[in-house]
Amino acid sequence: MRVGIDLDGVCYDFAASVREHIIRSAGRDPGRLGRHYPDPTRWEFYEDWDLTLPEFLDVCHEGVRAGVIFTHGAPFEGVPEAFDRIRAAGHTIHIVTDRRFGGPGLAEAATLRWLDAHALPFDTITFAADKTIARLDVMVDDKPANYHALNAAGVATYLLTRPWNAHVEDAHRVRDLLHYAEVIA
Ligand SMILES: [Mg+2]
């Protein structure tokens, strides 16, 4: 099978990398140091960090250029084991991610370095907002819109449970990537 895997919110703690960049760059904006950056409970978590959408997007672009976002931090627990398990079952791994901050090629380069640094093997990687283009048999994602679009396109998709997708009813869910590997492999 062609097994799809999403990165942010599935393998990688994107919000933690954004927080790390904000704290590291706080010298230019000391007011940020005293603020609280709680773990996300909704897709628009930046609003809980007192950032407007344009401010958040600026932070994301800066953070990729600074080598922090998509670089800082290890995979979630169980992710390397899940990759190994999927491979060992004879499947191919296809990463599909909607990463495009920082400028031409920067998010892509940071992602490839991170995958290499953590020895996560894959067969193809696709950078796209529309994840249905990757010709997958199965997929795991944390974004409700992707879950619905992939299922509508005939991909057996699992929603990895996060606070920001808890409202989706009757979804095929997995707890984490290792659970996904157990279910599909
Ligand atoms: Mg995601």
mmCIF file of C-alpha atoms and ligand atoms in Angstrom:
data_model
loop_
_atom_site.group_PDB
_atom_site.id
_atom_site.type_symbol
_atom_site.label_atom_id
_atom_site.label_comp_id
_atom_site.label_asym_id
_atom_site.label_seq_id
_atom_site.Cartn_x
_atom_site.Cartn_y
_atom_site.Cartn_z
ATOM 1 C CA MET A 1 0.000 0.000 0.000
ATOM 2 C CA ARG A 2 0.927 3.619 -0.454
ATOM 3 C CA VAL A 3 0.767 4.900 3.118
ATOM 4 C CA GLY A 4 0.446 8.658 3.588
ATOM 5 C CA ILE A 5 1.667 10.588 6.618
ATOM 6 C CA ASP A 6 1.083 14.242 7.539
ATOM 7 C CA LEU A 7 3.810 16.015 9.519
ATOM 8 C CA ASP A 8 2.489 18.971 11.536
ATOM 9 C CA GLY A 9 0.293 17.868 14.409
ATOM 10 C CA VAL A 10 0.984 14.221 13.539
ATOM 11 C CA CYS A 11 4.773 13.767 13.652
ATOM 12 C CA TYR A 12 5.888 17.265 14.634
ATOM 13 C CA ASP A 13 4.873 19.761 17.298
ATOM 14 C CA PHE A 14 4.484 22.789 15.045
ATOM 15 C CA ALA A 15 3.100 25.059 17.781
ATOM 16 C CA ALA A 16 6.057 24.268 20.038
ATOM 17 C CA SER A 17 8.436 25.337 17.288
ATOM 18 C CA VAL A 18 6.538 28.603 16.821
ATOM 19 C CA ARG A 19 6.683 29.194 20.588
ATOM 20 C CA GLU A 20 10.423 28.440 20.583
ATOM 21 C CA HIS A 21 11.029 30.974 17.829
ATOM 22 C CA ILE A 22 9.010 33.662 19.621
ATOM 23 C CA ILE A 23 10.948 33.145 22.849
ATOM 24 C CA ARG A 24 14.349 33.055 21.107
ATOM 25 C CA SER A 25 13.581 36.247 19.183
ATOM 26 C CA ALA A 26 12.034 38.067 22.129
ATOM 27 C CA GLY A 27 15.060 40.343 22.380
ATOM 28 C CA ARG A 28 13.516 42.375 19.620
ATOM 29 C CA ASP A 29 10.160 42.463 21.412
ATOM 30 C CA PRO A 30 10.666 42.070 25.182
ATOM 31 C CA GLY A 31 6.934 42.300 25.769
ATOM 32 C CA ARG A 32 6.622 38.810 24.366
ATOM 33 C CA LEU A 33 8.773 37.271 27.106
ATOM 34 C CA GLY A 34 6.249 37.870 29.838
ATOM 35 C CA ARG A 35 3.389 36.399 27.860
ATOM 36 C CA HIS A 36 1.946 32.963 28.130
ATOM 37 C CA TYR A 37 1.884 30.642 25.124
ATOM 38 C CA PRO A 38 -0.484 27.806 26.058
ATOM 39 C CA ASP A 39 -0.668 24.546 24.138
ATOM 40 C CA PRO A 40 -3.163 24.822 21.292
ATOM 41 C CA THR A 41 -6.785 23.927 21.881
ATOM 42 C CA ARG A 42 -8.026 25.126 18.480
ATOM 43 C CA TRP A 43 -6.747 25.618 14.929
ATOM 44 C CA GLU A 44 -6.458 29.399 15.478
ATOM 45 C CA PHE A 45 -4.246 28.932 18.568
ATOM 46 C CA TYR A 46 -2.278 32.083 17.726
ATOM 47 C CA GLU A 47 -5.301 34.139 18.795
ATOM 48 C CA ASP A 48 -4.790 32.718 22.300
ATOM 49 C CA TRP A 49 -1.201 33.989 22.032
ATOM 50 C CA ASP A 50 -2.451 37.515 21.303
ATOM 51 C CA LEU A 51 -1.347 37.395 17.675
ATOM 52 C CA THR A 52 -3.456 38.490 14.739
ATOM 53 C CA LEU A 53 -3.366 36.272 11.661
ATOM 54 C CA PRO A 54 -0.958 38.623 9.793
ATOM 55 C CA GLU A 55 1.303 38.760 12.886
ATOM 56 C CA PHE A 56 1.220 34.974 13.182
ATOM 57 C CA LEU A 57 2.100 34.501 9.515
ATOM 58 C CA ASP A 58 5.009 36.935 9.904
ATOM 59 C CA VAL A 59 6.270 34.951 12.904
ATOM 60 C CA CYS A 60 6.012 31.724 10.892
ATOM 61 C CA HIS A 61 7.967 33.129 7.950
ATOM 62 C CA GLU A 62 10.630 34.570 10.295
ATOM 63 C CA GLY A 63 10.858 31.352 12.295
ATOM 64 C CA VAL A 64 11.569 29.244 9.224
ATOM 65 C CA ARG A 65 14.170 31.734 7.994
ATOM 66 C CA ALA A 66 15.758 31.699 11.484
ATOM 67 C CA GLY A 67 16.105 27.906 11.330
ATOM 68 C CA VAL A 68 13.741 27.196 14.226
ATOM 69 C CA ILE A 69 10.292 26.372 12.832
ATOM 70 C CA PHE A 70 10.292 22.921 11.114
ATOM 71 C CA THR A 71 13.754 22.369 12.642
ATOM 72 C CA HIS A 72 13.538 22.672 16.433
ATOM 73 C CA GLY A 73 12.230 19.676 18.330
ATOM 74 C CA ALA A 74 12.121 15.898 18.049
ATOM 75 C CA PRO A 75 9.298 13.824 16.556
ATOM 76 C CA PHE A 76 6.406 12.963 18.845
ATOM 77 C CA GLU A 77 6.894 9.815 20.924
ATOM 78 C CA GLY A 78 6.459 6.617 18.914
ATOM 79 C CA VAL A 79 6.925 8.258 15.500
ATOM 80 C CA PRO A 80 10.212 6.504 14.567
ATOM 81 C CA GLU A 81 8.757 3.160 15.636
ATOM 82 C CA ALA A 82 5.661 3.811 13.524
ATOM 83 C CA PHE A 83 7.730 4.535 10.400
ATOM 84 C CA ASP A 84 9.718 1.344 10.977
ATOM 85 C CA ARG A 85 6.585 -0.706 11.502
ATOM 86 C CA ILE A 86 4.948 0.547 8.289
ATOM 87 C CA ARG A 87 8.113 -0.169 6.310
ATOM 88 C CA ALA A 88 8.524 -3.606 7.881
ATOM 89 C CA ALA A 89 5.006 -4.492 6.793
ATOM 90 C CA GLY A 90 6.074 -3.918 3.185
ATOM 91 C CA HIS A 91 4.319 -0.613 2.573
ATOM 92 C CA THR A 92 5.759 2.557 1.068
ATOM 93 C CA ILE A 93 5.686 5.846 2.995
ATOM 94 C CA HIS A 94 4.502 9.067 1.361
ATOM 95 C CA ILE A 95 4.782 12.269 3.337
ATOM 96 C CA VAL A 96 2.289 14.931 2.334
ATOM 97 C CA THR A 97 2.601 18.287 4.055
ATOM 98 C CA ASP A 98 1.295 21.806 3.501
ATOM 99 C CA ARG A 99 4.480 23.603 4.553
ATOM 100 C CA ARG A 100 5.325 26.754 2.671
ATOM 101 C CA PHE A 101 6.540 29.430 5.087
ATOM 102 C CA GLY A 102 9.815 31.287 4.921
ATOM 103 C CA GLY A 103 10.370 31.813 1.218
ATOM 104 C CA PRO A 104 11.012 29.656 -1.846
ATOM 105 C CA GLY A 105 12.484 26.281 -0.909
ATOM 106 C CA LEU A 106 13.181 27.061 2.753
ATOM 107 C CA ALA A 107 10.385 25.015 4.338
ATOM 108 C CA GLU A 108 11.185 22.148 1.985
ATOM 109 C CA ALA A 109 14.901 22.213 2.861
ATOM 110 C CA ALA A 110 14.231 22.423 6.611
ATOM 111 C CA THR A 111 11.802 19.509 6.374
ATOM 112 C CA LEU A 112 14.248 17.277 4.510
ATOM 113 C CA ARG A 113 17.006 18.078 7.035
ATOM 114 C CA TRP A 114 14.686 17.306 9.955
ATOM 115 C CA LEU A 115 13.582 13.979 8.472
ATOM 116 C CA ASP A 116 17.214 13.062 7.870
ATOM 117 C CA ALA A 117 18.323 14.187 11.343
ATOM 118 C CA HIS A 118 15.721 11.949 12.954
ATOM 119 C CA ALA A 119 16.300 9.056 10.521
ATOM 120 C CA LEU A 120 12.680 8.925 9.361
ATOM 121 C CA PRO A 121 12.579 6.976 6.072
ATOM 122 C CA PHE A 122 10.163 7.829 3.266
ATOM 123 C CA ASP A 123 9.620 7.019 -0.398
ATOM 124 C CA THR A 124 8.136 10.302 -1.613
ATOM 125 C CA ILE A 125 7.405 13.708 -0.146
ATOM 126 C CA THR A 126 4.813 16.129 -1.507
ATOM 127 C CA PHE A 127 4.403 19.758 -0.462
ATOM 128 C CA ALA A 128 0.791 20.661 -1.172
ATOM 129 C CA ALA A 129 -2.319 22.086 0.422
ATOM 130 C CA ASP A 130 -4.462 19.675 -1.610
ATOM 131 C CA LYS A 131 -3.336 16.328 -0.232
ATOM 132 C CA THR A 132 -5.545 14.326 -2.605
ATOM 133 C CA ILE A 133 -2.916 14.734 -5.363
ATOM 134 C CA ALA A 134 -0.533 12.204 -3.794
ATOM 135 C CA ARG A 135 -2.320 8.982 -4.944
ATOM 136 C CA LEU A 136 -2.513 7.394 -1.496
ATOM 137 C CA ASP A 137 -4.245 4.240 -0.294
ATOM 138 C CA VAL A 138 -4.386 5.363 3.349
ATOM 139 C CA MET A 139 -3.554 8.623 5.119
ATOM 140 C CA VAL A 140 -3.409 10.177 8.575
ATOM 141 C CA ASP A 141 -4.012 13.882 9.168
ATOM 142 C CA ASP A 142 -5.095 16.152 12.021
ATOM 143 C CA LYS A 143 -6.905 18.802 9.963
ATOM 144 C CA PRO A 144 -10.654 18.232 9.547
ATOM 145 C CA ALA A 145 -10.760 19.719 6.024
ATOM 146 C CA ASN A 146 -8.025 17.331 4.848
ATOM 147 C CA TYR A 147 -9.735 14.368 6.499
ATOM 148 C CA HIS A 148 -12.970 15.083 4.655
ATOM 149 C CA ALA A 149 -11.321 15.877 1.287
ATOM 150 C CA LEU A 150 -9.153 12.748 1.333
ATOM 151 C CA ASN A 151 -12.040 10.470 2.250
ATOM 152 C CA ALA A 152 -14.152 12.056 -0.484
ATOM 153 C CA ALA A 153 -11.308 11.277 -2.915
ATOM 154 C CA GLY A 154 -11.386 7.595 -1.936
ATOM 155 C CA VAL A 155 -8.384 7.556 0.417
ATOM 156 C CA ALA A 156 -9.019 5.590 3.626
ATOM 157 C CA THR A 157 -8.116 8.411 5.999
ATOM 158 C CA TYR A 158 -7.696 8.506 9.762
ATOM 159 C CA LEU A 159 -8.039 11.594 11.882
ATOM 160 C CA LEU A 160 -5.300 11.811 14.510
ATOM 161 C CA THR A 161 -7.132 13.093 17.556
ATOM 162 C CA ARG A 162 -6.144 16.597 18.649
ATOM 163 C CA PRO A 163 -8.127 19.232 20.534
ATOM 164 C CA TRP A 164 -8.680 21.153 17.279
ATOM 165 C CA ASN A 165 -10.523 18.253 15.635
ATOM 166 C CA ALA A 166 -12.481 16.964 18.623
ATOM 167 C CA HIS A 167 -15.705 18.369 17.131
ATOM 168 C CA VAL A 168 -15.605 16.070 14.081
ATOM 169 C CA GLU A 169 -18.238 13.385 14.630
ATOM 170 C CA ASP A 170 -18.114 9.775 13.459
ATOM 171 C CA ALA A 171 -14.498 10.027 12.245
ATOM 172 C CA HIS A 172 -12.146 7.071 11.913
ATOM 173 C CA ARG A 173 -9.628 8.118 14.539
ATOM 174 C CA VAL A 174 -6.201 7.132 15.789
ATOM 175 C CA ARG A 175 -4.541 8.291 19.007
ATOM 176 C CA ASP A 176 -1.069 8.778 17.552
ATOM 177 C CA LEU A 177 1.139 7.638 14.684
ATOM 178 C CA LEU A 178 2.012 4.323 16.297
ATOM 179 C CA HIS A 179 -1.688 3.555 16.633
ATOM 180 C CA TYR A 180 -2.073 4.384 12.907
ATOM 181 C CA ALA A 181 0.749 1.987 12.062
ATOM 182 C CA GLU A 182 -0.908 -0.745 14.136
ATOM 183 C CA VAL A 183 -4.289 -0.187 12.479
ATOM 184 C CA ILE A 184 -3.100 -0.152 8.875
ATOM 185 C CA ALA A 185 0.058 -2.306 8.835
HETATM 186 MG MG MG B 1 -1.234 18.486 10.137
#
